[in-house]
Short mmCIF file of C-alpha atoms and ligand atoms in Angstrom, two decimals:
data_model
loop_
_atom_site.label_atom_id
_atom_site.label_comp_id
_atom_site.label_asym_id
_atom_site.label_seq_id
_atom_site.Cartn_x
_atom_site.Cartn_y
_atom_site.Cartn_z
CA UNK A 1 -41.00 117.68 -193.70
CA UNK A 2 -38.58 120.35 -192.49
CA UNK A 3 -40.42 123.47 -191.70
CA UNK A 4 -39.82 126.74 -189.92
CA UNK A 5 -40.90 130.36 -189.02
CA UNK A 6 -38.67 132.44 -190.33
CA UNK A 7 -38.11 136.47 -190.10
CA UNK A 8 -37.66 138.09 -193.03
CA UNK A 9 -35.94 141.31 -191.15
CA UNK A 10 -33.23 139.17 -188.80
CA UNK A 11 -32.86 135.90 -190.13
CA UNK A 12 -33.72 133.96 -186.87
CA UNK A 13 -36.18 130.89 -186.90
CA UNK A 14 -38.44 129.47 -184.73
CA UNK A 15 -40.17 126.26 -184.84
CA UNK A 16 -43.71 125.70 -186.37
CA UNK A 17 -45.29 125.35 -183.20
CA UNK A 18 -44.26 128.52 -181.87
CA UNK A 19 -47.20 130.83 -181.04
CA UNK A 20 -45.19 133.68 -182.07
CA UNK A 21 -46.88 135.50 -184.79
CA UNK A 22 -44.52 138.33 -184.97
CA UNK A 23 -41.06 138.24 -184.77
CA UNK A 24 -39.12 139.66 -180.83
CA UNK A 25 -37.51 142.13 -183.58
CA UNK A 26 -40.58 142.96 -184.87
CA UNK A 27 -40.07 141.49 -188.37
CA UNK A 28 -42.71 139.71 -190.29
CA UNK A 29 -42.47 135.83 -189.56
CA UNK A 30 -42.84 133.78 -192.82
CA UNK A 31 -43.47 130.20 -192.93
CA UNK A 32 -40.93 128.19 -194.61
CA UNK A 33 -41.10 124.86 -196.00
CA UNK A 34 -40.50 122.01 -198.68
CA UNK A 35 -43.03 119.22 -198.83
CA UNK A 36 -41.63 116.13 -199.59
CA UNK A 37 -43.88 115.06 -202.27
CA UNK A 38 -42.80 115.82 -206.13
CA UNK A 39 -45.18 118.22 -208.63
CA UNK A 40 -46.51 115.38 -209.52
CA UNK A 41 -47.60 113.72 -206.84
CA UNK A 42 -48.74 116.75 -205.01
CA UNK A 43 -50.75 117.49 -208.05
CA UNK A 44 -52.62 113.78 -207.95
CA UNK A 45 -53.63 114.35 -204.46
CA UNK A 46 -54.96 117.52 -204.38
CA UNK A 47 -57.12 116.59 -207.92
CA UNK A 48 -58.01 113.92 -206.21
CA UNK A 49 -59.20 115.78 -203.02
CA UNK A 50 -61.17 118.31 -205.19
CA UNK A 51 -63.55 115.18 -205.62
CA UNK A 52 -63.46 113.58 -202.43
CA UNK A 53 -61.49 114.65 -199.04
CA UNK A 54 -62.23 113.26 -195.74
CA UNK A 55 -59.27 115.03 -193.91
CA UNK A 56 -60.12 118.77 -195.21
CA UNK A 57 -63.89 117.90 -195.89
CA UNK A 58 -64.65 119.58 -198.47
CA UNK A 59 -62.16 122.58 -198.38
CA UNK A 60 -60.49 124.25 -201.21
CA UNK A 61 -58.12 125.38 -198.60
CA UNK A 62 -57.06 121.89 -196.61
CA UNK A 63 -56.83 120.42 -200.28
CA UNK A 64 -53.85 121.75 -200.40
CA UNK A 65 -52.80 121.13 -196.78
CA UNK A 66 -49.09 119.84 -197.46
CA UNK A 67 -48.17 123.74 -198.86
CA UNK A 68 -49.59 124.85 -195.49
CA UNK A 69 -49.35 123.52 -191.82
CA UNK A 70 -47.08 121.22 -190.95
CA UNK A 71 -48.37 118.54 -188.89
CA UNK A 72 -51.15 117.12 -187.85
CA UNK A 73 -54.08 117.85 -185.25
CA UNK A 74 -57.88 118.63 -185.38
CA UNK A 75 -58.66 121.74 -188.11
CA UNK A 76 -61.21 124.34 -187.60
CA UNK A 77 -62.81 124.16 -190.83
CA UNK A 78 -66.24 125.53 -192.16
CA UNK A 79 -65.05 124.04 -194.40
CA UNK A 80 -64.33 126.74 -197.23
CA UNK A 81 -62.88 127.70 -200.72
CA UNK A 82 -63.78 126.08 -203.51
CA UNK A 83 -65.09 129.48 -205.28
CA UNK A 84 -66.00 129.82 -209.10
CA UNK A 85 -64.70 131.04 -211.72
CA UNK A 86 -66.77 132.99 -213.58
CA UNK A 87 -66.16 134.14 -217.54
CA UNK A 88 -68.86 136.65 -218.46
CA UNK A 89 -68.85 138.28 -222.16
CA UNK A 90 -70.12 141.45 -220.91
CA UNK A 91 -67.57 141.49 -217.70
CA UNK A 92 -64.67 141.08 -220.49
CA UNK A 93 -66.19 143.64 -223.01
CA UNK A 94 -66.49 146.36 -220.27
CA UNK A 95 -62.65 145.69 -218.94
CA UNK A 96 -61.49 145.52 -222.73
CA UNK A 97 -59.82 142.30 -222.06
CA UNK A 98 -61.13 139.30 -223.96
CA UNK A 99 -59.61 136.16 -222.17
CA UNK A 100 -61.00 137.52 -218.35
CA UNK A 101 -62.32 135.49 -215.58
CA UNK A 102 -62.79 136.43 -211.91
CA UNK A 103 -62.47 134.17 -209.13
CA UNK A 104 -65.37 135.18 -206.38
CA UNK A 105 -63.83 134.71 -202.88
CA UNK A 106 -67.11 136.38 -202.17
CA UNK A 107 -68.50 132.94 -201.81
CA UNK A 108 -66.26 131.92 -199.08
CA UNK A 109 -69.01 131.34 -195.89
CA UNK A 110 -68.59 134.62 -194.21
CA UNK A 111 -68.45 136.37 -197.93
CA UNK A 112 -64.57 137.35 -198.02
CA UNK A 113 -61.21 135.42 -198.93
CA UNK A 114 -60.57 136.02 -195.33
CA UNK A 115 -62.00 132.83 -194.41
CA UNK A 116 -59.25 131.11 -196.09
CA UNK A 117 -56.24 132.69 -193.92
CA UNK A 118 -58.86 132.09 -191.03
CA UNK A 119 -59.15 128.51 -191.14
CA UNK A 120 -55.32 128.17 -191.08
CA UNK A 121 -54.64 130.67 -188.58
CA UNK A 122 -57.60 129.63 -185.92
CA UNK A 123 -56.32 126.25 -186.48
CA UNK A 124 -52.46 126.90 -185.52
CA UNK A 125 -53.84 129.10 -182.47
CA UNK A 126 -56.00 126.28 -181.24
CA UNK A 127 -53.00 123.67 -181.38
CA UNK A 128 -50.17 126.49 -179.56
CA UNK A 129 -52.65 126.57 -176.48
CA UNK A 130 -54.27 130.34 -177.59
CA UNK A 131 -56.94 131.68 -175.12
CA UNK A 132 -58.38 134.32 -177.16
CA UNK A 133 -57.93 135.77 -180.51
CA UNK A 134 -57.95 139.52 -181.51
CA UNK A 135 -57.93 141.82 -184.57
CA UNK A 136 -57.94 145.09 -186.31
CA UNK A 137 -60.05 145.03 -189.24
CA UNK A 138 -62.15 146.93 -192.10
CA UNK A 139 -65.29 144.45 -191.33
CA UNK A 140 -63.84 141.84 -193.00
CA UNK A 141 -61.27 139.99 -190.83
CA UNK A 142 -63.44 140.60 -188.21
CA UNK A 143 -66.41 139.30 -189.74
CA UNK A 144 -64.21 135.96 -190.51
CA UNK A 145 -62.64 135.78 -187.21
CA UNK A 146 -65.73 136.32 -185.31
CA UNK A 147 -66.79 132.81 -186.96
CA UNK A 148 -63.80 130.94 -187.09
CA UNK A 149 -63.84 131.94 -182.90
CA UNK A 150 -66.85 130.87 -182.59
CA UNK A 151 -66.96 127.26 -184.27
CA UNK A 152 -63.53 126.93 -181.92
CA UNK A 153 -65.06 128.57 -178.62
CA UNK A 154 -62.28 130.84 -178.34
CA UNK A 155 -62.82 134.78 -177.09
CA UNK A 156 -62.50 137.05 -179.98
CA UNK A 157 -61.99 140.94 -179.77
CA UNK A 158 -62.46 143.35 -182.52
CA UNK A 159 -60.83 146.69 -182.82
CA UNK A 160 -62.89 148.64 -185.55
CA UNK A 161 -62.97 152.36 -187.05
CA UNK A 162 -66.26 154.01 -185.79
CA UNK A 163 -68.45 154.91 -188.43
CA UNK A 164 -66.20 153.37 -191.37
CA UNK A 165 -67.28 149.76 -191.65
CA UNK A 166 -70.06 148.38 -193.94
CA UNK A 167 -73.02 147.25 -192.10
CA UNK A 168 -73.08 143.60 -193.07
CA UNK A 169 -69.52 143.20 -191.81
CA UNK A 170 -70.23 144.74 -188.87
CA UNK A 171 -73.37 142.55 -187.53
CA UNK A 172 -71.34 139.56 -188.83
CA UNK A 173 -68.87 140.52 -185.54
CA UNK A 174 -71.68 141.40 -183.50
CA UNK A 175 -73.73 138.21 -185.02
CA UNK A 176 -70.68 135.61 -184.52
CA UNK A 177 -70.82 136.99 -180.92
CA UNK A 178 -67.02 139.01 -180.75
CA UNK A 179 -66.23 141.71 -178.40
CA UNK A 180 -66.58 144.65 -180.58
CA UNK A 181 -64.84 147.96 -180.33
CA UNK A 182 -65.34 151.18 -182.40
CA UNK A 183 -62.20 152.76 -182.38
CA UNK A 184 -62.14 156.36 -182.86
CA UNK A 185 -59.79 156.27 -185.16
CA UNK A 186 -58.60 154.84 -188.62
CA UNK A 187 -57.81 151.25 -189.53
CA UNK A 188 -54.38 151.97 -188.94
CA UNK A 189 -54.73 153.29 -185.25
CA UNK A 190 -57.23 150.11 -184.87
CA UNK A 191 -54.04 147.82 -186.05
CA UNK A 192 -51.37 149.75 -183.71
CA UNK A 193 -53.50 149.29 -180.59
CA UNK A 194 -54.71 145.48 -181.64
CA UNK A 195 -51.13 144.74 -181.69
CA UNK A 196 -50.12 146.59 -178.71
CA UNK A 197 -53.16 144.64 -176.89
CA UNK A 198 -52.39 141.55 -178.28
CA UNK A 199 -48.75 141.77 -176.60
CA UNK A 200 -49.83 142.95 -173.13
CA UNK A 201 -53.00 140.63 -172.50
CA UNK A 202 -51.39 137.64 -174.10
CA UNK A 203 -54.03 137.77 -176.80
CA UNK A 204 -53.32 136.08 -180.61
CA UNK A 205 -53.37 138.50 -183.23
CA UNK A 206 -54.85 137.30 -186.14
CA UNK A 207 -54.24 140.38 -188.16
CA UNK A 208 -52.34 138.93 -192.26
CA UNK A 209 -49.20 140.06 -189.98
CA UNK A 210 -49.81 136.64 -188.54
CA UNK A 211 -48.14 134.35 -191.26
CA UNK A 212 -50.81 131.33 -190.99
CA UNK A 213 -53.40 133.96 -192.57
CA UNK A 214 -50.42 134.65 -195.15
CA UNK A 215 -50.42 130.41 -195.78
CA UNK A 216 -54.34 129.91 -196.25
CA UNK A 217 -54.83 132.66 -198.65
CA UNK A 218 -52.11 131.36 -200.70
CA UNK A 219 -54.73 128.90 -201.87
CA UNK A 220 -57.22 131.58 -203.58
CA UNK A 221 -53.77 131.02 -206.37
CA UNK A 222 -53.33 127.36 -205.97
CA UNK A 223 -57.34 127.04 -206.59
CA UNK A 224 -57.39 129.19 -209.03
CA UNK A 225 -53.84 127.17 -211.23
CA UNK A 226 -55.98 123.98 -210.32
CA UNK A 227 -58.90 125.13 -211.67
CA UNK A 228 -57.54 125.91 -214.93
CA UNK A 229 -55.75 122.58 -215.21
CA UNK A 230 -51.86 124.33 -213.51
CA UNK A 231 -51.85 126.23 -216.98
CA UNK A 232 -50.88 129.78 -215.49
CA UNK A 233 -52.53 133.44 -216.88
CA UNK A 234 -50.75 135.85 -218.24
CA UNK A 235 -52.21 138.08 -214.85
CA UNK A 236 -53.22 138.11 -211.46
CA UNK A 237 -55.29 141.03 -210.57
CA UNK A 238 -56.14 141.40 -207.25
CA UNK A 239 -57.32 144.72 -204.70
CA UNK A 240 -54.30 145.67 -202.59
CA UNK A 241 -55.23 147.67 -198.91
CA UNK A 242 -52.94 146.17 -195.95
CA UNK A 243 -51.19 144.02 -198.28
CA UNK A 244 -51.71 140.64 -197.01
CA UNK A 245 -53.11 139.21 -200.30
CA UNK A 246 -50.14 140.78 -202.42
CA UNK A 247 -47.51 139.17 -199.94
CA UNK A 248 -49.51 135.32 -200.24
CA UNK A 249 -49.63 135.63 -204.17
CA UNK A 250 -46.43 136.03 -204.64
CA UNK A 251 -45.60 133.30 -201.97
CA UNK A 252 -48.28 131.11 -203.83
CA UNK A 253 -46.41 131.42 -207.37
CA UNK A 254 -42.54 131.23 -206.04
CA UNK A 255 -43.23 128.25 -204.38
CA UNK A 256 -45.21 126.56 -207.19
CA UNK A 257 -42.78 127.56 -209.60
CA UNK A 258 -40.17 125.87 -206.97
CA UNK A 259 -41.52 122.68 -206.73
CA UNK A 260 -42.88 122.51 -210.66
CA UNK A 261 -46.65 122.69 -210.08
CA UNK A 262 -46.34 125.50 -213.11
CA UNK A 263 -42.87 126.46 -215.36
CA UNK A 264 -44.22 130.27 -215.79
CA UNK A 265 -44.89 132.59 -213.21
CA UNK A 266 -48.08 135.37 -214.38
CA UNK A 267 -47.30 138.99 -213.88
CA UNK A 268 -49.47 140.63 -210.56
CA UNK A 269 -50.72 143.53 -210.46
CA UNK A 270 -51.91 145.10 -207.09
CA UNK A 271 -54.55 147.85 -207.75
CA UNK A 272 -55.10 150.15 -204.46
CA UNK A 273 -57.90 152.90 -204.66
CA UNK A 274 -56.42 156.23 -205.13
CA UNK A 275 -57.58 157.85 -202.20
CA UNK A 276 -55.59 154.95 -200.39
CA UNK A 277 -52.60 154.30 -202.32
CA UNK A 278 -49.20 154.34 -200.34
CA UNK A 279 -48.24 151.44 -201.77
CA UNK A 280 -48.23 152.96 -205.29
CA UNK A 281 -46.66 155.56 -204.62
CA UNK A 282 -43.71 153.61 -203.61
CA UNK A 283 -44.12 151.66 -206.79
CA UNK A 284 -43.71 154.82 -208.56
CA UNK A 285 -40.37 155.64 -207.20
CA UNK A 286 -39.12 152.33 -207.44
CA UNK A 287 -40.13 151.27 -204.07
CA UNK A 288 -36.76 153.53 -202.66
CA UNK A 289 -39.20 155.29 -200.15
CA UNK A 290 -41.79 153.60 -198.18
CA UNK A 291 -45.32 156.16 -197.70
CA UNK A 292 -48.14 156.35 -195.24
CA UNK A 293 -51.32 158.22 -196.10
CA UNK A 294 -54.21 159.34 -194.66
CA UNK A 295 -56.23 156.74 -196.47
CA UNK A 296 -60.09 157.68 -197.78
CA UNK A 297 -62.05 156.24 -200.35
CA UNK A 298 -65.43 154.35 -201.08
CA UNK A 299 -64.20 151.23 -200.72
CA UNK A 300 -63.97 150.67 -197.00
CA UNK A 301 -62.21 147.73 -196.87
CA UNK A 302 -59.00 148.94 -198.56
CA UNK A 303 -59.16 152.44 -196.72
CA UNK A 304 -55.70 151.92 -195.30
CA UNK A 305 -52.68 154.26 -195.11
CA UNK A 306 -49.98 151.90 -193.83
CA UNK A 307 -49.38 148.53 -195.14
CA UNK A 308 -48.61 146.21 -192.74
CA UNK A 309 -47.40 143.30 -195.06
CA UNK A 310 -45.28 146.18 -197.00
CA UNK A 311 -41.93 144.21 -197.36
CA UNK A 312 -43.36 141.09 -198.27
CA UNK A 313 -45.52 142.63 -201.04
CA UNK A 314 -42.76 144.29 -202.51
CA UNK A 315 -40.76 141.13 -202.93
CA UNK A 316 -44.05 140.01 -204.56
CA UNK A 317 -44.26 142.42 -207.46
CA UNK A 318 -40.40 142.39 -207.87
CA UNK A 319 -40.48 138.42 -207.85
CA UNK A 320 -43.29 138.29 -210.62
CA UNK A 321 -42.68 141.54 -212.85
CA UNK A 322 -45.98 143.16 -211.27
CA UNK A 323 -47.51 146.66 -211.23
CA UNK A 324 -49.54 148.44 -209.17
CA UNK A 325 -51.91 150.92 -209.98
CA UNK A 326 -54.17 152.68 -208.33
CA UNK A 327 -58.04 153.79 -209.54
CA UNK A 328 -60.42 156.34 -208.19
CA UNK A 329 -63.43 155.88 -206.41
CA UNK A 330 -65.63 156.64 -209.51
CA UNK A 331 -63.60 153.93 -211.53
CA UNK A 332 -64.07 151.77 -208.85
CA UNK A 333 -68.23 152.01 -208.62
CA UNK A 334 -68.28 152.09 -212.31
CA UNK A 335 -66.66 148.48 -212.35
CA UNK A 336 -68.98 147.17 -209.30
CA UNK A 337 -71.73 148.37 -211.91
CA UNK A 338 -70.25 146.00 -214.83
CA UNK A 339 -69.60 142.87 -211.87
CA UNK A 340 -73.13 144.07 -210.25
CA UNK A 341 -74.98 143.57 -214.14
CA UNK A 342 -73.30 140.39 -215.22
CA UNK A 343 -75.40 138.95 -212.05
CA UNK A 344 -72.13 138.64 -210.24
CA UNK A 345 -71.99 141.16 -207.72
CA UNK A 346 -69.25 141.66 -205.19
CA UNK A 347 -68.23 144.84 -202.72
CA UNK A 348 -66.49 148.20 -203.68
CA UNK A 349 -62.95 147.31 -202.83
CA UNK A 350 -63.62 143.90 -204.61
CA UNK A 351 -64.56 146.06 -208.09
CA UNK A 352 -60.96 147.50 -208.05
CA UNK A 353 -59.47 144.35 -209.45
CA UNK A 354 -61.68 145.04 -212.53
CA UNK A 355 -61.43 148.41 -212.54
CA UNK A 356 -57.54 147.71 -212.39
CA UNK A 357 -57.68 145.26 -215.47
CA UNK A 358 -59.57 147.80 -217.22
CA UNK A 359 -56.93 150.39 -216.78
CA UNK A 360 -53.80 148.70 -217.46
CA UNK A 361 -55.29 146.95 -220.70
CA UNK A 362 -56.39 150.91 -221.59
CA UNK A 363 -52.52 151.79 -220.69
CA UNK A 364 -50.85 148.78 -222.96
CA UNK A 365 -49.63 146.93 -219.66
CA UNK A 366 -52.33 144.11 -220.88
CA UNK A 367 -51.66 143.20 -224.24
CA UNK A 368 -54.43 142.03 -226.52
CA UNK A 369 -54.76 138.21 -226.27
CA UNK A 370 -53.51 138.09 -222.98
CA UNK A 371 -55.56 135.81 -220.19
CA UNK A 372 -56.21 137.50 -216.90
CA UNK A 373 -57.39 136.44 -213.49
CA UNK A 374 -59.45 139.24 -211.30
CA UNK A 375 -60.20 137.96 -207.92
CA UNK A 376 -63.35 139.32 -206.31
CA UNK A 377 -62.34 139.35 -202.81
CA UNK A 378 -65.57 140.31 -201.26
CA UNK A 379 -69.45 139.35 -201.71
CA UNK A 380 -71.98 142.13 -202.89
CA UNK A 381 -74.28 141.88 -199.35
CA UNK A 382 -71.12 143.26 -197.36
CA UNK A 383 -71.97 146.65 -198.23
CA UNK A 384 -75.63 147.48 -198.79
CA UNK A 385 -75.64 150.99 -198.31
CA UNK A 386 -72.94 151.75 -201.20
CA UNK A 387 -75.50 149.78 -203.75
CA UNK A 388 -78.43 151.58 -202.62
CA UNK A 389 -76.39 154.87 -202.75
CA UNK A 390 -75.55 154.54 -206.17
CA UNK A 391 -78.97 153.66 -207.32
CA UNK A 392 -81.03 155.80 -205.61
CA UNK A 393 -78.62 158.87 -207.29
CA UNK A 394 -78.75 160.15 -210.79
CA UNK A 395 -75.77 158.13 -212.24
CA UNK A 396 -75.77 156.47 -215.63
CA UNK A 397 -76.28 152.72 -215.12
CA UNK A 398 -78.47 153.77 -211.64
CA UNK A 399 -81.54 151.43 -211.30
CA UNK A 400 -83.52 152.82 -209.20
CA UNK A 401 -86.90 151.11 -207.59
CA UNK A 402 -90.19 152.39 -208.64
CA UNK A 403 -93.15 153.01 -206.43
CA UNK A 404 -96.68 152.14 -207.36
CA UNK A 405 -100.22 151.58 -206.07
CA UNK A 406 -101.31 147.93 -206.44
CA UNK A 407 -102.82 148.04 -209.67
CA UNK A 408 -102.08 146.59 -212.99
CA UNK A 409 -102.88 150.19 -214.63
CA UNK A 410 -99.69 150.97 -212.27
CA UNK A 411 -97.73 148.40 -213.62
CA UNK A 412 -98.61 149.11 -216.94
CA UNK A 413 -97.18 152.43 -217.10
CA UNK A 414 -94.00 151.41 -215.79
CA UNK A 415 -93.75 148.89 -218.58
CA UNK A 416 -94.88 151.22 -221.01
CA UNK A 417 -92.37 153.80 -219.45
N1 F0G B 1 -60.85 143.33 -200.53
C1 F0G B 1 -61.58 143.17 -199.43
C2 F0G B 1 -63.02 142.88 -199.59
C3 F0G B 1 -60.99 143.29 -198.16
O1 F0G B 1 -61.74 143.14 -197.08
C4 F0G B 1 -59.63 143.60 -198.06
C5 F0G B 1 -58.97 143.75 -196.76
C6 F0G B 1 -58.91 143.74 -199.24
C7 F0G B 1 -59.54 143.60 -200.46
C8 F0G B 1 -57.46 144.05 -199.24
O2 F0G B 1 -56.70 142.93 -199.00
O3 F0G B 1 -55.43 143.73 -197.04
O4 F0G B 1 -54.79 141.65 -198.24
O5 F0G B 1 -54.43 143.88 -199.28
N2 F0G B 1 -59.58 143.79 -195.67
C9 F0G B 1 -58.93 143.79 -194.35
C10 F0G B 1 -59.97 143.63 -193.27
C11 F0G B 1 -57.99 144.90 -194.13
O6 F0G B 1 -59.76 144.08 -192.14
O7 F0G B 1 -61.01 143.04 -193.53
P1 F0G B 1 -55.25 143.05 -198.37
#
């Protein structure tokens, strides 16, 4: 297999085993490489892993280990992946869209598609000698991280904005036993000084910057074409904050479309919460100007101003004909309502995917007819305090809890009520 690192900004390459995880010039690294297997082939053995797979035990990430590390070596592995697919008539009647399934990366093992960059990333800093790890993160890189650290007994440090991280993500870092910071500042400040840490106490940054992450959560795609037999949807609809997702879908498609795993590539569409939307507003203007906003919105884990995988999630949406649109906070906890009631359930910033396929079927983007993938990226428990929130107010669709003396006269009049 010939393999490389190579940056996207100056051209120059570095081998695979390089610990580098940014570029000298401060490009983003990318991993390049061209398994030497055929469609078909590749397609045998990871259908046959899906039943049985000593190597990757059990992993819907290591299934797919020839599109991601070269070489061999031990693998820090939970394992996870392997995440449903759910098709719910009321999900589909609430986002207009008939043929809709979302893919819950909310059952990864720390609760977030995270742990699939995470298993990739922890296991190429193991094998280039790493001594500790570090991040900046909404809750839940940390949160993933903090694990993926801790199965490999390496240090882990966590640079966090105070007061702006859900509470399960938080005592998942604190849990999984990483050095935890509350920054006072926003995600973006918490990225700037992770990466300016990372470089003068020879730390790994395991920020989506690093490409590894960008490899592993290629395979929320590949799971997702494998699941439904390598027939491709029409859409990919996924929640777009620091970008990191965006940049590995569109690596996902061009290189199965490359080596023939599928002949059509489906549009995606990258929906950012409007209170956090730089990267739309590029969109808008044809991507000429790059922005950076003061990011705010309900959905904590997207709250993010400046992109950091920016150029690689442009060539994304230009490679595959996407859109990006961005939905308000209100849209956003009306469509964790809909996921919440079909008995799904999954975190704000996870809800914008279907708030996003809502909108663009509304708008004529989504034709009638056409099939569309949401993907979930985060599990319901992340964020308590948003759930209770909503139904402890006076929204439509709240359900609050009642209180009652212990009697069945009590219970009763609620029934009656
Ligand atoms: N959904 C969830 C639940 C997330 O945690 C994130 C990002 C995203 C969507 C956005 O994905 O960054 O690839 O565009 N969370 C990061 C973190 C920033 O620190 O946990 P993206």
């Amino acid at each position: 297999m010939s393999a490389a690192l190579a940056c996207a900004a100056c051209g120059r390459r570095f081998p695979v085993g390089s610990p580098l995880v940014q570029c000298p010039c401060s490009g983003l690294l990318e991993v390049v490489q061209k398994p030497r297997r055929g469609a078909g082939a590749l397609r045998a053995a990871f259908d046959r892993r899906r039943v049985s797979d000593r190597v990757g035990q059990g992993s819907g990430v290591w299934r797919f280990r020839e599109l991601l590390l070269p070489g061999g070596g031990p693998i820090v592995t939970h394992p996870e992946g392997d995440t449903a697919l759910y098709r719910r008539a009321a999900l589909a009647r609430f986002a207009g869209v008939e043929d809709l399934a979302v893919k819950h990366e909310g059952e990864n093992p720390t609760g977030s598609f995270k742990d699939r960059g995470m298993t990739v990333a922890v296991t190429h800093a193991v094998r280039s000698g790493a001594r500790a790890v570090a991040c900046a993160s909404t809750g839940n890189t940390s949160a993933s991280m903090a694990a993926y650290a801790a199965q490999a007994g390496l240090p882990a440090l966590v640079f966090v904005p105070a007061g702006k991280v859900a509470a399960g993500k938080l005592a998942q870092a604190l849990a999984y036993g990483a050095r935890t910071l509350l920054v006072r500042g926003d995600f973006d400040a918490c990225l700037r000084l992770a990466r300016e840490a990372a470089h003068a106490f020879g730390i790994t940054l395991l920020n989506s910057v690093n490409p590894w992450r960008i490899e592993g959560q290629k395979t929320i795609v590949l799971e997702m074409l494998q699941q439904r037999g390598w027939d491709p949807p029409d859409w990919i609809v996924v929640p777009a904050g620091n970008l990191g997702n965006t940049a590995a879908f569109g690596k996902a498609l061009r290189e199965a479309r490359d080596l023939g795993l599928i002949r059509r590539v489906p549009r995606l569409a990258s929906i950012q919460a409007a209170g956090a939307a730089p990267f739309y507003r590029s969109f808008r203007v044809g991507f000429r100007r790059r922005f950076r906003v003061a990011a705010d919105t309900v959905a904590t884990a997207i709250r993010i101003g400046d992109p950091a995988s920016y150029d690689r999630a442009v060539a994304s949406i230009r490679e595959t004909d996407g859109v990006v649109a961005a939905v308000t906070d209100r849209e956003i906890l009306e469509a964790k309502a809909a996921v919440d009631a079909a008995g799904i359930g999954c975190e704000p910033a996870s809800a914008a995917a279907v708030a996003g396929a809502r909108q663009l079927r509304r708008r004529g983007l989504i034709r009638r007819g056409q099939s569309v993938v949401a993907v979930l990226t985060g599990h319901l428990l992340k964020d308590p305090q948003t759930v209770m929130d909503f139904h402890l107010g006076r929204r439509r669709g709240a359900n609050a809890p009642i209180e009652i003396a212990p009697t069945l006269a009590a219970v009763a009049r609620v029934l009656k009520g």
